[in-house]
Amino acid sequence: MSQDFQWDIGIRCDYLMTLKAGSVTPLRDYFLGIRGSKIEAIKPWNPDVNQSYKEFIHAKNQAVMPGLINGHTHLPMTLLRGLADDEPFHDWLFKTIIPIEGKFVDPDFVRVGTELAALESIRFGVTSLFEMYFYAEACGEVLDQAGLRGYISQAMASFPLPEDEKLGNDKEKVFYQLLERFENHPRLKVALAPHAPYSCDDETLTLATKIAEKTQSRIHIHVSETAQEVKDSQKNYGKTPFKRLYDLGVLQRGAICAHGVHIQKDEFELLKKSGASVIYNPESNMKLGSGIAPIPEYLRHGIPVGLGTDGTASNNDLSIFDAMDVGAKLQKVAHSDNTAMTAPQVLRMATIEGAKALGLEKEIGSLEVGKKADLICVDLEYPHLQPIHDLCSQLVYATKGTEVRNVICDGKILMRDHAITHFDQSAIFEKARSYRDRIQEALRNKTV
Ligand SMILES: [Zn+2]
């Protein structure tokens, strides 16, 4: 913090959407003051006060709101975006994605893919995310450099993973190394990511639970994504996926469950009493033909629900603005009821409820004095955003994501007037294109 200025960053907000207590009513012509990493003032703008700022942003015709939260993603998969799209699911996954991952995924792939994803996330106004992939350390290094907040996680499965060759398959050891590396990091936390109940045997899930308990870490896992997964679980284990996770003690570790599309009626209570949460990934569920998660039912049971994009191979972008729009509309279609999910509900999922789902609600998710300065300014000077009758509706149903003009995370400016401050965009595009060339060559020569 500078001693010479009263504020590190001062923002005059034309529209200020705080999401405090879930409110989506914007305040007009307000001032927001940042010192260090925190918000230290929110008050009506007063032009007469002689204040000094290290940085001043006049967010004229802009909506200032909390940075968005992407609760489930696989960042390095940006390098696989658009590959074998619309192939039958089994071919897409087992004939293209997994073989290519097996050949190409290494720390450099993860670094380049995460750089591209961090760039994309910042441009779409995402300031926090939950990341699940391989070589989490390389991913964490990029997120540290990018200035973003969130979780990186240690992948686990009962079969060999692309990282095992370099890191070994002693997941407990690798996790502790990761934990030590990022201990006390101001923005990044480390979690465990057993991939899914169908890819992890009881032994792997028990090990994840044991480590999580010992280190007070969160567990992130895909659950009940497809109907087939539930059917197979009943056949192989005599119980549904959520019930199996409950019996093994996984849910009770504050598990963050991605998808939950095919949850059974009697499983909601298991999540509720375990303190587990769910991440809704509407676009991925639609694109992979998985189904529609019963989100209103989760909400009725008081289970925290956040929004996610999933990886870009199944979305195909990292826009939480898109996820809000599609997520609300999909529920309206599913229930033949246009009130099944409303704009305020999804906006909360992308902010304060998403923060609850990740256990970060004391720090982020709403703009309040004492909370972290994670916020974005959405430029409203576009034909598709005018005129403004209802700002919340505009942000959910009309905003695409590229209108985000300024991004601040942890009190640091990551994007100013559309210019990214921490990264060289063209250098990242160049590296991504080089991976594209190598992947295409391998597909042409049938070496994957
Ligand atoms: Zn996923």
CSV table of N, CA and C in Angstrom, one decimal, residues 77-184:
chain,number,residue,atom,x,y,z
A,77,MET,N,-7.2,-27.3,-21.1
A,77,MET,CA,-8.0,-27.9,-22.2
A,77,MET,C,-8.3,-26.8,-23.3
A,78,THR,N,-8.0,-25.6,-23.0
A,78,THR,CA,-8.1,-24.6,-24.1
A,78,THR,C,-7.4,-25.0,-25.4
A,79,LEU,N,-6.3,-25.7,-25.2
A,79,LEU,CA,-5.5,-26.2,-26.4
A,79,LEU,C,-6.2,-27.2,-27.2
A,80,LEU,N,-7.3,-27.8,-26.6
A,80,LEU,CA,-8.0,-28.9,-27.3
A,80,LEU,C,-9.4,-28.4,-27.7
A,81,ARG,N,-9.6,-27.1,-27.6
A,81,ARG,CA,-10.9,-26.5,-28.0
A,81,ARG,C,-11.3,-26.8,-29.4
A,82,GLY,N,-12.5,-27.3,-29.6
A,82,GLY,CA,-13.0,-27.5,-31.0
A,82,GLY,C,-12.5,-28.8,-31.6
A,83,LEU,N,-11.8,-29.6,-30.9
A,83,LEU,CA,-11.2,-30.9,-31.5
A,83,LEU,C,-12.3,-32.0,-31.5
A,84,ALA,N,-12.6,-32.6,-32.6
A,84,ALA,CA,-13.5,-33.7,-32.7
A,84,ALA,C,-14.9,-33.3,-32.2
A,85,ASP,N,-15.2,-32.1,-32.2
A,85,ASP,CA,-16.6,-31.7,-31.8
A,85,ASP,C,-17.6,-32.4,-32.6
A,86,ASP,N,-18.7,-32.8,-31.9
A,86,ASP,CA,-19.9,-33.4,-32.5
A,86,ASP,C,-19.6,-34.8,-32.9
A,87,GLU,N,-18.5,-35.4,-32.6
A,87,GLU,CA,-18.3,-36.8,-32.7
A,87,GLU,C,-19.1,-37.5,-31.6
A,88,PRO,N,-19.5,-38.8,-31.8
A,88,PRO,CA,-20.2,-39.5,-30.7
A,88,PRO,C,-19.4,-39.4,-29.4
A,89,PHE,N,-20.0,-39.2,-28.3
A,89,PHE,CA,-19.3,-38.9,-27.0
A,89,PHE,C,-18.1,-39.9,-26.8
A,90,HIS,N,-18.4,-41.2,-26.9
A,90,HIS,CA,-17.4,-42.2,-26.7
A,90,HIS,C,-16.2,-42.0,-27.5
A,91,ASP,N,-16.4,-41.7,-28.8
A,91,ASP,CA,-15.3,-41.5,-29.8
A,91,ASP,C,-14.5,-40.2,-29.4
A,92,TRP,N,-15.3,-39.2,-29.1
A,92,TRP,CA,-14.7,-37.9,-28.8
A,92,TRP,C,-13.7,-38.1,-27.6
A,93,LEU,N,-14.2,-38.8,-26.6
A,93,LEU,CA,-13.4,-38.9,-25.4
A,93,LEU,C,-12.2,-39.9,-25.5
A,94,PHE,N,-12.6,-41.1,-26.0
A,94,PHE,CA,-11.6,-42.2,-26.0
A,94,PHE,C,-10.7,-42.3,-27.2
A,95,LYS,N,-11.2,-41.7,-28.4
A,95,LYS,CA,-10.4,-41.8,-29.6
A,95,LYS,C,-9.7,-40.5,-29.8
A,96,THR,N,-10.1,-39.4,-29.3
A,96,THR,CA,-9.4,-38.2,-29.6
A,96,THR,C,-8.8,-37.6,-28.3
A,97,ILE,N,-9.7,-37.1,-27.4
A,97,ILE,CA,-9.2,-36.3,-26.2
A,97,ILE,C,-8.2,-37.1,-25.4
A,98,ILE,N,-8.5,-38.3,-24.9
A,98,ILE,CA,-7.6,-39.0,-24.0
A,98,ILE,C,-6.3,-39.4,-24.7
A,99,PRO,N,-6.3,-39.9,-26.0
A,99,PRO,CA,-5.0,-40.2,-26.6
A,99,PRO,C,-4.2,-39.0,-26.8
A,100,ILE,N,-4.8,-37.8,-27.2
A,100,ILE,CA,-4.0,-36.6,-27.4
A,100,ILE,C,-3.4,-36.1,-26.0
A,101,GLU,N,-4.2,-36.2,-25.0
A,101,GLU,CA,-3.7,-35.9,-23.7
A,101,GLU,C,-2.5,-36.8,-23.3
A,102,GLY,N,-2.7,-38.1,-23.6
A,102,GLY,CA,-1.6,-39.0,-23.3
A,102,GLY,C,-0.3,-38.6,-24.0
A,103,LYS,N,-0.4,-38.1,-25.2
A,103,LYS,CA,0.8,-37.8,-26.0
A,103,LYS,C,1.4,-36.4,-25.7
A,104,PHE,N,0.5,-35.5,-25.5
A,104,PHE,CA,0.9,-34.1,-25.4
A,104,PHE,C,1.0,-33.5,-24.0
A,105,VAL,N,0.2,-34.0,-23.0
A,105,VAL,CA,0.1,-33.3,-21.8
A,105,VAL,C,1.4,-33.4,-20.9
A,106,ASP,N,2.1,-32.3,-20.7
A,106,ASP,CA,3.3,-32.2,-19.9
A,106,ASP,C,3.2,-30.8,-19.2
A,107,PRO,N,4.2,-30.5,-18.4
A,107,PRO,CA,4.1,-29.2,-17.7
A,107,PRO,C,4.1,-28.0,-18.7
A,108,ASP,N,4.7,-28.1,-19.9
A,108,ASP,CA,4.7,-27.0,-20.8
A,108,ASP,C,3.3,-26.8,-21.4
A,109,PHE,N,2.7,-28.0,-21.8
A,109,PHE,CA,1.3,-27.9,-22.3
A,109,PHE,C,0.4,-27.3,-21.3
A,110,VAL,N,0.5,-27.7,-20.0
A,110,VAL,CA,-0.3,-27.1,-19.0
A,110,VAL,C,-0.1,-25.6,-18.8
A,111,ARG,N,1.2,-25.2,-18.9
A,111,ARG,CA,1.5,-23.8,-18.7
A,111,ARG,C,0.9,-23.0,-19.9
A,112,VAL,N,1.1,-23.4,-21.1
A,112,VAL,CA,0.6,-22.7,-22.3
A,112,VAL,C,-1.0,-22.6,-22.2
A,113,GLY,N,-1.6,-23.8,-22.0
A,113,GLY,CA,-3.0,-23.9,-22.0
A,113,GLY,C,-3.6,-23.0,-20.9
A,114,THR,N,-2.9,-23.0,-19.7
A,114,THR,CA,-3.4,-22.2,-18.6
A,114,THR,C,-3.2,-20.7,-18.9
A,115,GLU,N,-2.2,-20.3,-19.6
A,115,GLU,CA,-1.9,-18.9,-19.9
A,115,GLU,C,-3.1,-18.4,-20.8
A,116,LEU,N,-3.4,-19.3,-21.8
A,116,LEU,CA,-4.5,-18.9,-22.7
A,116,LEU,C,-5.8,-18.8,-22.0
A,117,ALA,N,-6.1,-19.7,-21.1
A,117,ALA,CA,-7.3,-19.8,-20.3
A,117,ALA,C,-7.4,-18.6,-19.3
A,118,ALA,N,-6.2,-18.2,-18.7
A,118,ALA,CA,-6.2,-17.1,-17.8
A,118,ALA,C,-6.5,-15.8,-18.5
A,119,LEU,N,-6.0,-15.7,-19.7
A,119,LEU,CA,-6.2,-14.5,-20.5
A,119,LEU,C,-7.7,-14.5,-20.8
A,120,GLU,N,-8.3,-15.6,-21.3
A,120,GLU,CA,-9.7,-15.7,-21.6
A,120,GLU,C,-10.6,-15.4,-20.4
A,121,SER,N,-10.2,-16.0,-19.2
A,121,SER,CA,-11.0,-15.8,-18.0
A,121,SER,C,-11.0,-14.3,-17.6
A,122,ILE,N,-9.9,-13.6,-17.7
A,122,ILE,CA,-9.8,-12.2,-17.3
A,122,ILE,C,-10.7,-11.4,-18.3
A,123,ARG,N,-10.6,-11.7,-19.6
A,123,ARG,CA,-11.4,-10.9,-20.6
A,123,ARG,C,-12.9,-11.1,-20.3
A,124,PHE,N,-13.3,-12.3,-19.8
A,124,PHE,CA,-14.7,-12.5,-19.5
A,124,PHE,C,-15.1,-12.2,-18.1
A,125,GLY,N,-14.2,-11.5,-17.4
A,125,GLY,CA,-14.6,-11.0,-16.0
A,125,GLY,C,-14.6,-12.1,-14.9
A,126,VAL,N,-13.9,-13.2,-15.2
A,126,VAL,CA,-13.8,-14.2,-14.1
A,126,VAL,C,-12.5,-13.9,-13.3
A,127,THR,N,-12.7,-13.8,-12.0
A,127,THR,CA,-11.6,-13.5,-11.1
A,127,THR,C,-11.2,-14.7,-10.2
A,128,SER,N,-12.2,-15.6,-10.0
A,128,SER,CA,-11.9,-16.8,-9.2
A,128,SER,C,-12.4,-18.1,-9.9
A,129,LEU,N,-11.6,-19.1,-9.7
A,129,LEU,CA,-12.0,-20.4,-10.4
A,129,LEU,C,-11.5,-21.6,-9.6
A,130,PHE,N,-12.2,-22.7,-9.9
A,130,PHE,CA,-11.7,-24.0,-9.4
A,130,PHE,C,-11.2,-24.8,-10.5
A,131,GLU,N,-9.9,-25.1,-10.4
A,131,GLU,CA,-9.2,-25.8,-11.6
A,131,GLU,C,-8.9,-27.2,-11.2
A,132,MET,N,-9.2,-28.1,-12.2
A,132,MET,CA,-8.9,-29.5,-12.0
A,132,MET,C,-8.3,-30.1,-13.3
A,133,TYR,N,-7.0,-30.4,-13.2
A,133,TYR,CA,-6.4,-31.0,-14.4
A,133,TYR,C,-5.1,-31.7,-13.9
A,134,PHE,N,-4.1,-31.8,-14.8
A,134,PHE,CA,-2.8,-32.5,-14.4
A,134,PHE,C,-1.7,-31.4,-14.2
A,135,TYR,N,-0.6,-31.8,-13.6
A,135,TYR,CA,0.5,-30.9,-13.3
A,135,TYR,C,0.0,-29.6,-12.7
A,136,ALA,N,-0.7,-29.8,-11.6
A,136,ALA,CA,-1.3,-28.6,-10.9
A,136,ALA,C,-0.2,-27.5,-10.5
A,137,GLU,N,1.0,-28.0,-10.3
A,137,GLU,CA,2.0,-27.0,-9.9
A,137,GLU,C,2.2,-26.0,-11.0
A,138,ALA,N,2.4,-26.5,-12.3
A,138,ALA,CA,2.6,-25.6,-13.4
A,138,ALA,C,1.4,-24.7,-13.6
A,139,CYS,N,0.2,-25.2,-13.4
A,139,CYS,CA,-1.0,-24.4,-13.5
A,139,CYS,C,-1.0,-23.3,-12.4
A,140,GLY,N,-0.6,-23.7,-11.2
A,140,GLY,CA,-0.6,-22.7,-10.1
A,140,GLY,C,0.4,-21.6,-10.4
A,141,GLU,N,1.5,-22.0,-11.0
A,141,GLU,CA,2.5,-20.9,-11.3
A,141,GLU,C,2.0,-19.9,-12.2
A,142,VAL,N,1.2,-20.3,-13.2
A,142,VAL,CA,0.6,-19.4,-14.2
A,142,VAL,C,-0.5,-18.6,-13.5
A,143,LEU,N,-1.3,-19.2,-12.7
A,143,LEU,CA,-2.4,-18.4,-12.0
A,143,LEU,C,-1.8,-17.4,-11.1
A,144,ASP,N,-0.7,-17.8,-10.5
A,144,ASP,CA,0.0,-16.8,-9.6
A,144,ASP,C,0.4,-15.6,-10.4
A,145,GLN,N,1.0,-15.9,-11.5
A,145,GLN,CA,1.5,-14.8,-12.4
A,145,GLN,C,0.3,-14.0,-13.0
A,146,ALA,N,-0.8,-14.7,-13.3
A,146,ALA,CA,-1.9,-14.0,-13.9
A,146,ALA,C,-2.6,-13.1,-12.9
A,147,GLY,N,-2.5,-13.4,-11.6
A,147,GLY,CA,-3.1,-12.5,-10.6
A,147,GLY,C,-4.5,-13.0,-10.2
A,148,LEU,N,-4.9,-14.2,-10.7
A,148,LEU,CA,-6.2,-14.8,-10.4
A,148,LEU,C,-6.3,-15.5,-9.1
A,149,ARG,N,-7.5,-15.7,-8.6
A,149,ARG,CA,-7.7,-16.4,-7.3
A,149,ARG,C,-8.4,-17.8,-7.6
A,150,GLY,N,-8.2,-18.7,-6.6
A,150,GLY,CA,-8.9,-19.9,-6.7
A,150,GLY,C,-8.2,-21.1,-6.2
A,151,TYR,N,-8.7,-22.3,-6.6
A,151,TYR,CA,-8.1,-23.5,-6.2
A,151,TYR,C,-7.4,-24.2,-7.4
A,152,ILE,N,-6.2,-24.8,-7.1
A,152,ILE,CA,-5.7,-25.8,-8.0
A,152,ILE,C,-5.8,-27.1,-7.3
A,153,SER,N,-5.9,-28.2,-8.0
A,153,SER,CA,-6.2,-29.4,-7.3
A,153,SER,C,-5.3,-30.6,-7.9
A,154,GLN,N,-5.1,-31.5,-7.0
A,154,GLN,CA,-4.3,-32.7,-7.3
A,154,GLN,C,-5.2,-33.8,-7.9
A,155,ALA,N,-5.0,-34.2,-9.2
A,155,ALA,CA,-5.8,-35.2,-9.8
A,155,ALA,C,-5.5,-36.6,-9.3
A,156,MET,N,-6.6,-37.3,-9.2
A,156,MET,CA,-6.5,-38.7,-8.7
A,156,MET,C,-7.4,-39.6,-9.5
A,157,ALA,N,-7.0,-40.8,-9.8
A,157,ALA,CA,-7.8,-41.8,-10.5
A,157,ALA,C,-7.2,-43.2,-10.2
A,158,SER,N,-8.0,-44.2,-10.5
A,158,SER,CA,-7.4,-45.6,-10.2
A,158,SER,C,-6.6,-46.1,-11.4
A,159,PHE,N,-6.5,-45.4,-12.5
A,159,PHE,CA,-5.7,-45.8,-13.6
A,159,PHE,C,-4.6,-44.7,-13.8
A,160,PRO,N,-3.6,-45.1,-14.6
A,160,PRO,CA,-2.4,-44.1,-14.7
A,160,PRO,C,-2.9,-42.8,-15.4
A,161,LEU,N,-2.4,-41.7,-14.9
A,161,LEU,CA,-2.7,-40.4,-15.4
A,161,LEU,C,-1.5,-39.9,-16.2
A,162,PRO,N,-1.7,-38.9,-17.2
A,162,PRO,CA,-0.6,-38.4,-18.0
A,162,PRO,C,0.6,-37.9,-17.2
A,163,GLU,N,0.3,-37.4,-15.9
A,163,GLU,CA,1.4,-36.9,-15.1
A,163,GLU,C,2.2,-37.9,-14.4
A,164,ASP,N,1.7,-39.1,-14.3
A,164,ASP,CA,2.4,-40.1,-13.5
A,164,ASP,C,3.8,-40.4,-13.9
A,165,GLU,N,4.0,-40.4,-15.2
A,165,GLU,CA,5.4,-40.7,-15.7
A,165,GLU,C,6.4,-39.8,-15.1
A,166,LYS,N,6.1,-38.5,-15.0
A,166,LYS,CA,7.0,-37.5,-14.4
A,166,LYS,C,6.9,-37.4,-12.9
A,167,LEU,N,5.7,-37.4,-12.4
A,167,LEU,CA,5.6,-37.1,-10.9
A,167,LEU,C,5.5,-38.4,-10.1
A,168,GLY,N,5.3,-39.6,-10.7
A,168,GLY,CA,5.1,-40.8,-10.0
A,168,GLY,C,3.6,-40.9,-9.6
A,169,ASN,N,3.3,-42.1,-9.1
A,169,ASN,CA,1.9,-42.3,-8.8
A,169,ASN,C,1.6,-42.3,-7.3
A,170,ASP,N,2.6,-41.8,-6.5
A,170,ASP,CA,2.3,-41.6,-5.0
A,170,ASP,C,1.6,-40.3,-4.8
A,171,LYS,N,0.3,-40.4,-4.9
A,171,LYS,CA,-0.5,-39.1,-5.0
A,171,LYS,C,-0.4,-38.4,-3.6
A,172,GLU,N,-0.2,-39.1,-2.6
A,172,GLU,CA,-0.2,-38.4,-1.3
A,172,GLU,C,1.1,-37.6,-1.2
A,173,LYS,N,2.2,-38.1,-1.7
A,173,LYS,CA,3.5,-37.4,-1.7
A,173,LYS,C,3.4,-36.2,-2.6
A,174,VAL,N,2.8,-36.4,-3.8
A,174,VAL,CA,2.7,-35.2,-4.8
A,174,VAL,C,1.8,-34.1,-4.2
A,175,PHE,N,0.7,-34.6,-3.5
A,175,PHE,CA,-0.2,-33.6,-2.9
A,175,PHE,C,0.6,-32.7,-1.9
A,176,TYR,N,1.3,-33.4,-1.0
A,176,TYR,CA,2.0,-32.7,0.1
A,176,TYR,C,3.0,-31.7,-0.5
A,177,GLN,N,3.7,-32.1,-1.6
A,177,GLN,CA,4.6,-31.2,-2.3
A,177,GLN,C,3.9,-29.9,-2.8
A,178,LEU,N,2.7,-30.2,-3.4
A,178,LEU,CA,1.9,-29.1,-3.9
A,178,LEU,C,1.5,-28.1,-2.8
A,179,LEU,N,1.0,-28.8,-1.7
A,179,LEU,CA,0.6,-28.0,-0.6
A,179,LEU,C,1.7,-27.1,0.0
A,180,GLU,N,2.8,-27.7,0.1
A,180,GLU,CA,4.0,-27.0,0.7
A,180,GLU,C,4.3,-25.8,-0.3
A,181,ARG,N,4.3,-26.1,-1.6
A,181,ARG,CA,4.7,-25.0,-2.5
A,181,ARG,C,3.7,-23.8,-2.5
A,182,PHE,N,2.4,-24.1,-2.2
A,182,PHE,CA,1.5,-23.0,-2.3
A,182,PHE,C,0.9,-22.6,-0.9
A,183,GLU,N,1.6,-23.1,0.1
A,183,GLU,CA,1.1,-22.8,1.5
A,183,GLU,C,1.2,-21.3,1.7
A,184,ASN,N,0.1,-20.7,2.3
A,184,ASN,CA,0.1,-19.3,2.6
A,184,ASN,C,0.1,-18.4,1.4
